[in-house]
Amino acid sequence: MNEVLLNNTEIDSEENFIPKNVGLNAEEDLLFRKSRKGSCGVDLPKIADFKLRISGKKRVEIGLPELTEPDVIGHFVNLSSENYSIDAGFYPLGSCTMKHNPRLNEKVARFAGFANIHPLQDESTVQGALELMYELQNWLKIMTGLHSTCLAPAAGAHGELAGILTIRAALIAKGDARKIILIPDSAHGTNPATATTCGYDIKIIASNKKTGEVDFDEFKKLVEEYGKDIAAIMLTNPNTCGKFESRVKDIADIIHEIGAYFYCDGANYNAIVGKIKPADIGVDVMHFNLHKTFSTPHGGGGPGCGPIAVSKELTDFTPSPIVVKEGNTYKISAPKSTVGKIKGFHGQFGMMVRALSYMMSHGADGLKQVAEDAVLSANYILAKLKNHYNVPFDGPCMHECLLNDKIQKEKGITTLDIAKALVEYGMHPMTVFFPLVTSGAMLIEPTETENKVVIDKFINTMIYIANEVKSDNGNKFHSYPISTPRRRVDEVRAAKNAILTFDQLIKN
Amino acid sequence: MRYLALTKLEREQMIKDTGISHVDELYAAAPKEFILTKKIDELPDHKGEIEVETHLRELSEKNKPASSMPFFLGAGCYYHHVPAAVDHLIQRSEFLTAYTPYQPEISQGTLKTIFQFQTIIARLTGMEVSNASLYDGATGLVEAVLMAVRIKKNKRKVAILGDLNPDYLAVLKTYTDLAEIELISKNEIDKNTAAVITAYPDFYGNTLNLEKVRVQADEVEALMIVVVTEILSLGLMEAPKMADIVTGEAASIGVGMNFGGPHLGFFACKKQYVRQIPGRICGATVDEDNKESFVLTLNAREQHIRREKATSNICSNQGLCAVAFTIHSFLLGEIGFKDLALLNHQKACKLADILAKIRGVEVTNDSFFNEFTIKLSKDAKEVNQKLLERGVIGGLALDNNLMVIAVTELTSEKDMEILAKHLKEIL
């Protein structure tokens, strides 16, 4: 393997070498091809010979490249230039809430008193950390009007799992284990995946074709059919069509009448934070995505943090740990009939620090404004684009608006082409082909941290694309993007012949 | 408010262009009685950067960080050095504020990093393939067990050989109770055993013989799962390449303790099981110009495509922690990774020797990496309390006078002397 590494660092001989016209757009190769034997990016003390006390043999080779600190920094700086990011521009991914990530949050999370503490330290030495978790629990409780919280879940899907486990435990404690969970067809894939993980059968509620909301009659039919076999409904509100479920209280009442629970997927909480308390509309459990509503960075895929808030009735059953206050002392504790632990230690504490920093920065007044601005911006986009793109569901939207490619498809241009055209024009596309309830979905979530100039530029770009398609100039979009580090990639090939490591790549 | 983008004037213009007279009209679908007309009174109003920073600094200063005193806690979370370059690079906007790389044309930076992460994990563990990370070591073990049971369709028992980290066991139990999987011990292994799990090193720090575990797994056609709570150990110990699945915790490299999270779960296995892997995976392919490219692949396993039939409900993973791990691993490289592991082991050996000489202390391990267990002549929790009064954070105190002691490159000789001095006095 080392030969491979070494060979790849060779460059052509002087007479054969022709420089490439790359300017600032140089290609960054994998570091596994840039190893230079004898290099090391750290200085460690020399270790005198001693007798090893491992049971097996000493490891001879790992297979890491050999590099210096400048090599590594150069590599990642160049790699970063092949990435788009929220700091670089508009990122209207629906149901993802790509809002600005304040740098203050990063700074405070790095205080030694937060970053360098161990989860098993004596509680007397981590009172500040526990106090922070307690404060965060209070913020979430007050905002939702719910009774208690658990911060342990690592991400949204993990929060769903925590919530459904809590419901399951409460039902079992009543001697009333049930089998079914109702989920609308517009739900995120994590909802059905979570319900199955928790051992439930799923019944899908169709969305109303006119409104994009849960079809109330379909819902009632399912309740009549399955009645007390139903453990819960998992409802995203506002839903992924960008709609506030107008019958939400009626749905909650019916669900409660049959002794089932209302699980609210809080992925779209940004539309109502500080504006509507989920407890008021009948929610029994809700998860938060601290990495959406409360601005902790997505980091190219994580880490997230997905706390849950629950009603009084469910308080004793949530996962552990929770933080309690006794006198002036904060303690790690477990709910009376907890379903147990779902994650190592206490959850994604570093994200909790960032989220609290964000909540304090906004305060009650600011959070209400967050929701209003997010909703206003989405409706402004909807108003400007509704004459150019098909809007599958009438009426105002919440913090994201849903369009589809019905008009453009007649000219052979699909949502995928529109998304890739946006990439070519220098912005990140919206969420595409989701929700599944409308064909060729485009779900646009601008968030409250984009100003009108940015939003107008997006609107103009979308109108330009629609006009080009209309006047039969849309075929160019099939080949877009062309100015990006890569053009469209062959996803079929990637899946068919899975090459997942450098070893497989060089063998191929 | 500094993070809100719209000016008052812009709002007014947008309200007008949207065709409404007040933003509350947009909430018309919500029953009116539930719309809060005022801000929530029980919460404070917005605060400036100085006030927020001050409050959080005050909270942080109520904690005693590992950097402030001799420190010997481990048990699945280790106090290691993170090079300055790592933290600098992961705070670059392009890594920090990007979403999951679903648009490969403008995400090659993240994708190339994940591909390299997967390669490093595969090579460290001796496995053929790896995913793009999971939440942490404990949930990694859960996913390994659920995957093994999926593969071994009708088998519902999973055996635990040796001593697992109790935190991992607690998390595993929540999920196996749910999935009706029976956790059994070594003596209960039978034909219905889907997998055998062993920790490497185990909770007490012992480095066990994995060949024997392989034999036990093969006898009943079970999968072999190896769980590694300290990934640095793989720089000194042989790769557990006889396993079917290797999972565990990688926060020791580049991530840090963070009071237990975010950490970094890793998951690697044999290639034949690739379509059963949970979570995201990055693969190599080409673009329209036939250039080498990277993309998230094998999506048909995942919840956004397969919904209730997905291999796991996981969506967000530990992306940025995986970036940090990859940067730190490259800084260390072949030489540094092995040297760092050796340094940890050497320091642990040194402390074990020092402690073994103290009356009332017995080192219980025959073998270990950077963590070992001592048996004290007094109750370990009481000893720890006394150590704390003297400004030392001891190891993890267990029943039966046992204490698990962790040593890293950050443990100085002076720290060791201080611990020894106080133990002598206390015991």
mmCIF file with all atom_site columns, N, CA and C in Angstrom, chain A residues 18-73:
data_model
loop_
_atom_site.group_PDB
_atom_site.id
_atom_site.type_symbol
_atom_site.label_atom_id
_atom_site.label_alt_id
_atom_site.label_comp_id
_atom_site.label_asym_id
_atom_site.label_entity_id
_atom_site.label_seq_id
_atom_site.pdbx_PDB_ins_code
_atom_site.Cartn_x
_atom_site.Cartn_y
_atom_site.Cartn_z
_atom_site.occupancy
_atom_site.B_iso_or_equiv
_atom_site.pdbx_formal_charge
_atom_site.auth_seq_id
_atom_site.auth_comp_id
_atom_site.auth_asym_id
_atom_site.auth_atom_id
_atom_site.pdbx_PDB_model_num
ATOM 1   N N  . ILE A 1 18 ? 3.114   20.260 -17.839 1.00 0.00 ? 18 ILE A N  1
ATOM 2   C CA . ILE A 1 18 ? 2.339   21.396 -18.352 1.00 0.00 ? 18 ILE A CA 1
ATOM 3   C C  . ILE A 1 18 ? 1.375   21.842 -17.261 1.00 0.00 ? 18 ILE A C  1
ATOM 4   N N  . PRO A 1 19 ? 1.503   23.080 -16.807 1.00 0.00 ? 19 PRO A N  1
ATOM 5   C CA . PRO A 1 19 ? 0.601   23.523 -15.725 1.00 0.00 ? 19 PRO A CA 1
ATOM 6   C C  . PRO A 1 19 ? -0.838  23.618 -16.203 1.00 0.00 ? 19 PRO A C  1
ATOM 7   N N  . LYS A 1 20 ? -1.771  23.436 -15.262 1.00 0.00 ? 20 LYS A N  1
ATOM 8   C CA . LYS A 1 20 ? -3.198  23.521 -15.610 1.00 0.00 ? 20 LYS A CA 1
ATOM 9   C C  . LYS A 1 20 ? -3.710  24.936 -15.367 1.00 0.00 ? 20 LYS A C  1
ATOM 10  N N  . ASN A 1 21 ? -4.677  25.346 -16.175 1.00 0.00 ? 21 ASN A N  1
ATOM 11  C CA . ASN A 1 21 ? -5.300  26.664 -15.978 1.00 0.00 ? 21 ASN A CA 1
ATOM 12  C C  . ASN A 1 21 ? -6.380  26.541 -14.916 1.00 0.00 ? 21 ASN A C  1
ATOM 13  N N  . VAL A 1 22 ? -6.004  26.736 -13.689 1.00 0.00 ? 22 VAL A N  1
ATOM 14  C CA . VAL A 1 22 ? -6.996  26.515 -12.636 1.00 0.00 ? 22 VAL A CA 1
ATOM 15  C C  . VAL A 1 22 ? -7.304  27.773 -11.817 1.00 0.00 ? 22 VAL A C  1
ATOM 16  N N  . GLY A 1 23 ? -6.415  28.756 -11.854 1.00 0.00 ? 23 GLY A N  1
ATOM 17  C CA . GLY A 1 23 ? -6.675  29.947 -11.039 1.00 0.00 ? 23 GLY A CA 1
ATOM 18  C C  . GLY A 1 23 ? -6.952  29.580 -9.603  1.00 0.00 ? 23 GLY A C  1
ATOM 19  N N  . LEU A 1 24 ? -8.087  30.033 -9.113  1.00 0.00 ? 24 LEU A N  1
ATOM 20  C CA . LEU A 1 24 ? -8.444  29.728 -7.727  1.00 0.00 ? 24 LEU A CA 1
ATOM 21  C C  . LEU A 1 24 ? -9.266  28.445 -7.599  1.00 0.00 ? 24 LEU A C  1
ATOM 22  N N  . ASN A 1 25 ? -9.401  27.712 -8.714  1.00 0.00 ? 25 ASN A N  1
ATOM 23  C CA . ASN A 1 25 ? -10.277 26.541 -8.697  1.00 0.00 ? 25 ASN A CA 1
ATOM 24  C C  . ASN A 1 25 ? -9.498  25.235 -8.786  1.00 0.00 ? 25 ASN A C  1
ATOM 25  N N  . ALA A 1 26 ? -8.395  25.153 -8.060  1.00 0.00 ? 26 ALA A N  1
ATOM 26  C CA . ALA A 1 26 ? -7.574  23.940 -8.112  1.00 0.00 ? 26 ALA A CA 1
ATOM 27  C C  . ALA A 1 26 ? -8.340  22.765 -7.533  1.00 0.00 ? 26 ALA A C  1
ATOM 28  N N  . GLU A 1 27 ? -8.045  21.593 -8.037  1.00 0.00 ? 27 GLU A N  1
ATOM 29  C CA . GLU A 1 27 ? -8.638  20.358 -7.542  1.00 0.00 ? 27 GLU A CA 1
ATOM 30  C C  . GLU A 1 27 ? -7.879  19.897 -6.310  1.00 0.00 ? 27 GLU A C  1
ATOM 31  N N  . GLU A 1 28 ? -8.576  19.447 -5.315  1.00 0.00 ? 28 GLU A N  1
ATOM 32  C CA . GLU A 1 28 ? -7.891  18.909 -4.141  1.00 0.00 ? 28 GLU A CA 1
ATOM 33  C C  . GLU A 1 28 ? -8.036  17.395 -4.140  1.00 0.00 ? 28 GLU A C  1
ATOM 34  N N  . ASP A 1 29 ? -6.906  16.717 -4.184  1.00 0.00 ? 29 ASP A N  1
ATOM 35  C CA . ASP A 1 29 ? -6.924  15.257 -4.219  1.00 0.00 ? 29 ASP A CA 1
ATOM 36  C C  . ASP A 1 29 ? -7.023  14.691 -2.801  1.00 0.00 ? 29 ASP A C  1
ATOM 37  N N  . LEU A 1 30 ? -7.365  13.422 -2.712  1.00 0.00 ? 30 LEU A N  1
ATOM 38  C CA . LEU A 1 30 ? -7.424  12.760 -1.414  1.00 0.00 ? 30 LEU A CA 1
ATOM 39  C C  . LEU A 1 30 ? -6.039  12.743 -0.775  1.00 0.00 ? 30 LEU A C  1
ATOM 40  N N  . LEU A 1 31 ? -6.008  12.885 0.554   1.00 0.00 ? 31 LEU A N  1
ATOM 41  C CA . LEU A 1 31 ? -4.699  12.879 1.234   1.00 0.00 ? 31 LEU A CA 1
ATOM 42  C C  . LEU A 1 31 ? -4.041  11.506 1.191   1.00 0.00 ? 31 LEU A C  1
ATOM 43  N N  . PHE A 1 32 ? -4.836  10.482 0.969   1.00 0.00 ? 32 PHE A N  1
ATOM 44  C CA . PHE A 1 32 ? -4.226  9.152  0.840   1.00 0.00 ? 32 PHE A CA 1
ATOM 45  C C  . PHE A 1 32 ? -3.302  9.076  -0.374  1.00 0.00 ? 32 PHE A C  1
ATOM 46  N N  . ARG A 1 33 ? -3.440  10.019 -1.299  1.00 0.00 ? 33 ARG A N  1
ATOM 47  C CA . ARG A 1 33 ? -2.554  10.055 -2.470  1.00 0.00 ? 33 ARG A CA 1
ATOM 48  C C  . ARG A 1 33 ? -1.411  11.042 -2.282  1.00 0.00 ? 33 ARG A C  1
ATOM 49  N N  . LYS A 1 34 ? -1.325  11.678 -1.125  1.00 0.00 ? 34 LYS A N  1
ATOM 50  C CA . LYS A 1 34 ? -0.320  12.732 -0.972  1.00 0.00 ? 34 LYS A CA 1
ATOM 51  C C  . LYS A 1 34 ? 0.671   12.455 0.150   1.00 0.00 ? 34 LYS A C  1
ATOM 52  N N  . SER A 1 35 ? 0.683   11.204 0.596   1.00 0.00 ? 35 SER A N  1
ATOM 53  C CA . SER A 1 35 ? 1.578   10.839 1.685   1.00 0.00 ? 35 SER A CA 1
ATOM 54  C C  . SER A 1 35 ? 3.037   11.019 1.268   1.00 0.00 ? 35 SER A C  1
ATOM 55  N N  . ARG A 1 36 ? 3.841   11.573 2.165   1.00 0.00 ? 36 ARG A N  1
ATOM 56  C CA . ARG A 1 36 ? 5.276   11.661 1.928   1.00 0.00 ? 36 ARG A CA 1
ATOM 57  C C  . ARG A 1 36 ? 5.965   11.050 3.119   1.00 0.00 ? 36 ARG A C  1
ATOM 58  N N  . LYS A 1 37 ? 6.555   9.901  2.879   1.00 0.00 ? 37 LYS A N  1
ATOM 59  C CA . LYS A 1 37 ? 7.067   9.079  3.967   1.00 0.00 ? 37 LYS A CA 1
ATOM 60  C C  . LYS A 1 37 ? 8.020   9.857  4.877   1.00 0.00 ? 37 LYS A C  1
ATOM 61  N N  . GLY A 1 38 ? 7.820   9.697  6.182   1.00 0.00 ? 38 GLY A N  1
ATOM 62  C CA . GLY A 1 38 ? 8.668   10.370 7.145   1.00 0.00 ? 38 GLY A CA 1
ATOM 63  C C  . GLY A 1 38 ? 8.049   11.637 7.697   1.00 0.00 ? 38 GLY A C  1
ATOM 64  N N  . SER A 1 39 ? 6.908   12.091 7.112   1.00 0.00 ? 39 SER A N  1
ATOM 65  C CA . SER A 1 39 ? 6.255   13.310 7.616   1.00 0.00 ? 39 SER A CA 1
ATOM 66  C C  . SER A 1 39 ? 5.360   12.988 8.797   1.00 0.00 ? 39 SER A C  1
ATOM 67  N N  . CYS A 1 40 ? 5.203   13.971 9.675   1.00 0.00 ? 40 CYS A N  1
ATOM 68  C CA . CYS A 1 40 ? 4.248   13.811 10.774  1.00 0.00 ? 40 CYS A CA 1
ATOM 69  C C  . CYS A 1 40 ? 3.768   15.195 11.193  1.00 0.00 ? 40 CYS A C  1
ATOM 70  N N  . GLY A 1 41 ? 2.483   15.332 11.441  1.00 0.00 ? 41 GLY A N  1
ATOM 71  C CA . GLY A 1 41 ? 1.890   16.624 11.784  1.00 0.00 ? 41 GLY A CA 1
ATOM 72  C C  . GLY A 1 41 ? 1.795   16.889 13.272  1.00 0.00 ? 41 GLY A C  1
ATOM 73  N N  . VAL A 1 42 ? 2.385   16.025 14.074  1.00 0.00 ? 42 VAL A N  1
ATOM 74  C CA . VAL A 1 42 ? 2.429   16.277 15.522  1.00 0.00 ? 42 VAL A CA 1
ATOM 75  C C  . VAL A 1 42 ? 3.837   15.979 16.037  1.00 0.00 ? 42 VAL A C  1
ATOM 76  N N  . ASP A 1 43 ? 4.178   16.619 17.150  1.00 0.00 ? 43 ASP A N  1
ATOM 77  C CA . ASP A 1 43 ? 5.439   16.308 17.825  1.00 0.00 ? 43 ASP A CA 1
ATOM 78  C C  . ASP A 1 43 ? 5.117   15.675 19.163  1.00 0.00 ? 43 ASP A C  1
ATOM 79  N N  . LEU A 1 44 ? 5.518   14.442 19.328  1.00 0.00 ? 44 LEU A N  1
ATOM 80  C CA . LEU A 1 44 ? 5.258   13.761 20.595  1.00 0.00 ? 44 LEU A CA 1
ATOM 81  C C  . LEU A 1 44 ? 6.599   13.432 21.246  1.00 0.00 ? 44 LEU A C  1
ATOM 82  N N  . PRO A 1 45 ? 6.605   13.356 22.575  1.00 0.00 ? 45 PRO A N  1
ATOM 83  C CA . PRO A 1 45 ? 7.871   13.046 23.246  1.00 0.00 ? 45 PRO A CA 1
ATOM 84  C C  . PRO A 1 45 ? 8.394   11.663 22.842  1.00 0.00 ? 45 PRO A C  1
ATOM 85  N N  . LYS A 1 46 ? 9.702   11.543 22.848  1.00 0.00 ? 46 LYS A N  1
ATOM 86  C CA . LYS A 1 46 ? 10.313  10.248 22.535  1.00 0.00 ? 46 LYS A CA 1
ATOM 87  C C  . LYS A 1 46 ? 10.039  9.278  23.679  1.00 0.00 ? 46 LYS A C  1
ATOM 88  N N  . ILE A 1 47 ? 9.742   8.061  23.315  1.00 0.00 ? 47 ILE A N  1
ATOM 89  C CA . ILE A 1 47 ? 9.393   7.087  24.348  1.00 0.00 ? 47 ILE A CA 1
ATOM 90  C C  . ILE A 1 47 ? 10.497  6.042  24.453  1.00 0.00 ? 47 ILE A C  1
ATOM 91  N N  . ALA A 1 48 ? 11.042  5.921  25.657  1.00 0.00 ? 48 ALA A N  1
ATOM 92  C CA . ALA A 1 48 ? 12.078  4.910  25.866  1.00 0.00 ? 48 ALA A CA 1
ATOM 93  C C  . ALA A 1 48 ? 11.442  3.517  25.810  1.00 0.00 ? 48 ALA A C  1
ATOM 94  N N  . ASP A 1 49 ? 12.250  2.521  25.479  1.00 0.00 ? 49 ASP A N  1
ATOM 95  C CA . ASP A 1 49 ? 11.726  1.149  25.417  1.00 0.00 ? 49 ASP A CA 1
ATOM 96  C C  . ASP A 1 49 ? 11.138  0.736  26.756  1.00 0.00 ? 49 ASP A C  1
ATOM 97  N N  . PHE A 1 50 ? 10.043  0.043  26.698  1.00 0.00 ? 50 PHE A N  1
ATOM 98  C CA . PHE A 1 50 ? 9.457   -0.504 27.925  1.00 0.00 ? 50 PHE A CA 1
ATOM 99  C C  . PHE A 1 50 ? 8.681   -1.755 27.545  1.00 0.00 ? 50 PHE A C  1
ATOM 100 N N  . LYS A 1 51 ? 8.328   -2.514 28.559  1.00 0.00 ? 51 LYS A N  1
ATOM 101 C CA . LYS A 1 51 ? 7.625   -3.776 28.286  1.00 0.00 ? 51 LYS A CA 1
ATOM 102 C C  . LYS A 1 51 ? 6.137   -3.508 28.102  1.00 0.00 ? 51 LYS A C  1
ATOM 103 N N  . LEU A 1 52 ? 5.632   -3.890 26.928  1.00 0.00 ? 52 LEU A N  1
ATOM 104 C CA . LEU A 1 52 ? 4.214   -3.660 26.658  1.00 0.00 ? 52 LEU A CA 1
ATOM 105 C C  . LEU A 1 52 ? 3.345   -4.569 27.524  1.00 0.00 ? 52 LEU A C  1
ATOM 106 N N  . ARG A 1 53 ? 2.163   -4.069 27.871  1.00 0.00 ? 53 ARG A N  1
ATOM 107 C CA . ARG A 1 53 ? 1.248   -4.894 28.658  1.00 0.00 ? 53 ARG A CA 1
ATOM 108 C C  . ARG A 1 53 ? -0.090  -5.140 27.961  1.00 0.00 ? 53 ARG A C  1
ATOM 109 N N  . ILE A 1 54 ? -0.053  -5.077 26.636  1.00 0.00 ? 54 ILE A N  1
ATOM 110 C CA . ILE A 1 54 ? -1.246  -5.535 25.912  1.00 0.00 ? 54 ILE A CA 1
ATOM 111 C C  . ILE A 1 54 ? -1.125  -7.038 25.741  1.00 0.00 ? 54 ILE A C  1
ATOM 112 N N  . SER A 1 55 ? -2.255  -7.716 25.565  1.00 0.00 ? 55 SER A N  1
ATOM 113 C CA . SER A 1 55 ? -2.188  -9.175 25.521  1.00 0.00 ? 55 SER A CA 1
ATOM 114 C C  . SER A 1 55 ? -1.725  -9.691 24.163  1.00 0.00 ? 55 SER A C  1
ATOM 115 N N  . GLY A 1 56 ? -2.137  -9.022 23.099  1.00 0.00 ? 56 GLY A N  1
ATOM 116 C CA . GLY A 1 56 ? -1.759  -9.500 21.770  1.00 0.00 ? 56 GLY A CA 1
ATOM 117 C C  . GLY A 1 56 ? -0.462  -8.880 21.291  1.00 0.00 ? 56 GLY A C  1
ATOM 118 N N  . LYS A 1 57 ? -0.254  -8.984 19.985  1.00 0.00 ? 57 LYS A N  1
ATOM 119 C CA . LYS A 1 57 ? 0.952   -8.410 19.406  1.00 0.00 ? 57 LYS A CA 1
ATOM 120 C C  . LYS A 1 57 ? 0.789   -6.913 19.169  1.00 0.00 ? 57 LYS A C  1
ATOM 121 N N  . LYS A 1 58 ? 1.911   -6.237 19.066  1.00 0.00 ? 58 LYS A N  1
ATOM 122 C CA . LYS A 1 58 ? 1.885   -4.805 18.775  1.00 0.00 ? 58 LYS A CA 1
ATOM 123 C C  . LYS A 1 58 ? 1.525   -4.602 17.301  1.00 0.00 ? 58 LYS A C  1
ATOM 124 N N  . ARG A 1 59 ? 0.708   -3.619 17.071  1.00 0.00 ? 59 ARG A N  1
ATOM 125 C CA . ARG A 1 59 ? 0.267   -3.354 15.701  1.00 0.00 ? 59 ARG A CA 1
ATOM 126 C C  . ARG A 1 59 ? 1.427   -2.844 14.840  1.00 0.00 ? 59 ARG A C  1
ATOM 127 N N  . VAL A 1 60 ? 1.517   -3.358 13.631  1.00 0.00 ? 60 VAL A N  1
ATOM 128 C CA . VAL A 1 60 ? 2.608   -2.954 12.739  1.00 0.00 ? 60 VAL A CA 1
ATOM 129 C C  . VAL A 1 60 ? 2.177   -1.808 11.828  1.00 0.00 ? 60 VAL A C  1
ATOM 130 N N  . GLU A 1 61 ? 1.020   -1.960 11.206  1.00 0.00 ? 61 GLU A N  1
ATOM 131 C CA . GLU A 1 61 ? 0.607   -0.965 10.232  1.00 0.00 ? 61 GLU A CA 1
ATOM 132 C C  . GLU A 1 61 ? -0.860  -0.590 10.395  1.00 0.00 ? 61 GLU A C  1
ATOM 133 N N  . ILE A 1 62 ? -1.153  0.704  10.272  1.00 0.00 ? 62 ILE A N  1
ATOM 134 C CA . ILE A 1 62 ? -2.550  1.156  10.254  1.00 0.00 ? 62 ILE A CA 1
ATOM 135 C C  . ILE A 1 62 ? -2.971  1.427  8.813   1.00 0.00 ? 62 ILE A C  1
ATOM 136 N N  . GLY A 1 63 ? -2.137  2.202  8.102   1.00 0.00 ? 63 GLY A N  1
ATOM 137 C CA . GLY A 1 63 ? -2.483  2.581  6.731   1.00 0.00 ? 63 GLY A CA 1
ATOM 138 C C  . GLY A 1 63 ? -2.877  4.033  6.614   1.00 0.00 ? 63 GLY A C  1
ATOM 139 N N  . LEU A 1 64 ? -2.345  4.862  7.533   1.00 0.00 ? 64 LEU A N  1
ATOM 140 C CA . LEU A 1 64 ? -2.601  6.299  7.427   1.00 0.00 ? 64 LEU A CA 1
ATOM 141 C C  . LEU A 1 64 ? -1.497  6.949  6.599   1.00 0.00 ? 64 LEU A C  1
ATOM 142 N N  . PRO A 1 65 ? -1.821  8.000  5.865   1.00 0.00 ? 65 PRO A N  1
ATOM 143 C CA . PRO A 1 65 ? -0.770  8.708  5.130   1.00 0.00 ? 65 PRO A CA 1
ATOM 144 C C  . PRO A 1 65 ? 0.140   9.473  6.094   1.00 0.00 ? 65 PRO A C  1
ATOM 145 N N  . GLU A 1 66 ? 1.290   9.884  5.603   1.00 0.00 ? 66 GLU A N  1
ATOM 146 C CA . GLU A 1 66 ? 2.238   10.637 6.434   1.00 0.00 ? 66 GLU A CA 1
ATOM 147 C C  . GLU A 1 66 ? 2.321   12.056 5.900   1.00 0.00 ? 66 GLU A C  1
ATOM 148 N N  . LEU A 1 67 ? 1.996   13.020 6.756   1.00 0.00 ? 67 LEU A N  1
ATOM 149 C CA . LEU A 1 67 ? 1.797   14.406 6.324   1.00 0.00 ? 67 LEU A CA 1
ATOM 150 C C  . LEU A 1 67 ? 2.252   15.375 7.403   1.00 0.00 ? 67 LEU A C  1
ATOM 151 N N  . THR A 1 68 ? 2.503   16.618 6.998   1.00 0.00 ? 68 THR A N  1
ATOM 152 C CA . THR A 1 68 ? 2.831   17.652 7.972   1.00 0.00 ? 68 THR A CA 1
ATOM 153 C C  . THR A 1 68 ? 1.592   18.488 8.280   1.00 0.00 ? 68 THR A C  1
ATOM 154 N N  . GLU A 1 69 ? 1.694   19.362 9.292   1.00 0.00 ? 69 GLU A N  1
ATOM 155 C CA . GLU A 1 69 ? 0.556   20.243 9.592   1.00 0.00 ? 69 GLU A CA 1
ATOM 156 C C  . GLU A 1 69 ? 0.195   21.131 8.392   1.00 0.00 ? 69 GLU A C  1
ATOM 157 N N  . PRO A 1 70 ? 1.194   21.742 7.723   1.00 0.00 ? 70 PRO A N  1
ATOM 158 C CA . PRO A 1 70 ? 0.810   22.531 6.535   1.00 0.00 ? 70 PRO A CA 1
ATOM 159 C C  . PRO A 1 70 ? 0.104   21.699 5.461   1.00 0.00 ? 70 PRO A C  1
ATOM 160 N N  . ASP A 1 71 ? 0.527   20.446 5.274   1.00 0.00 ? 71 ASP A N  1
ATOM 161 C CA . ASP A 1 71 ? -0.159  19.583 4.294   1.00 0.00 ? 71 ASP A CA 1
ATOM 162 C C  . ASP A 1 71 ? -1.640  19.457 4.641   1.00 0.00 ? 71 ASP A C  1
ATOM 163 N N  . VAL A 1 72 ? -1.889  19.186 5.911   1.00 0.00 ? 72 VAL A N  1
ATOM 164 C CA . VAL A 1 72 ? -3.258  18.883 6.340   1.00 0.00 ? 72 VAL A CA 1
ATOM 165 C C  . VAL A 1 72 ? -4.116  20.149 6.283   1.00 0.00 ? 72 VAL A C  1
ATOM 166 N N  . ILE A 1 73 ? -3.568  21.266 6.761   1.00 0.00 ? 73 ILE A N  1
ATOM 167 C CA . ILE A 1 73 ? -4.337  22.511 6.728   1.00 0.00 ? 73 ILE A CA 1
ATOM 168 C C  . ILE A 1 73 ? -4.628  22.898 5.276   1.00 0.00 ? 73 ILE A C  1
#
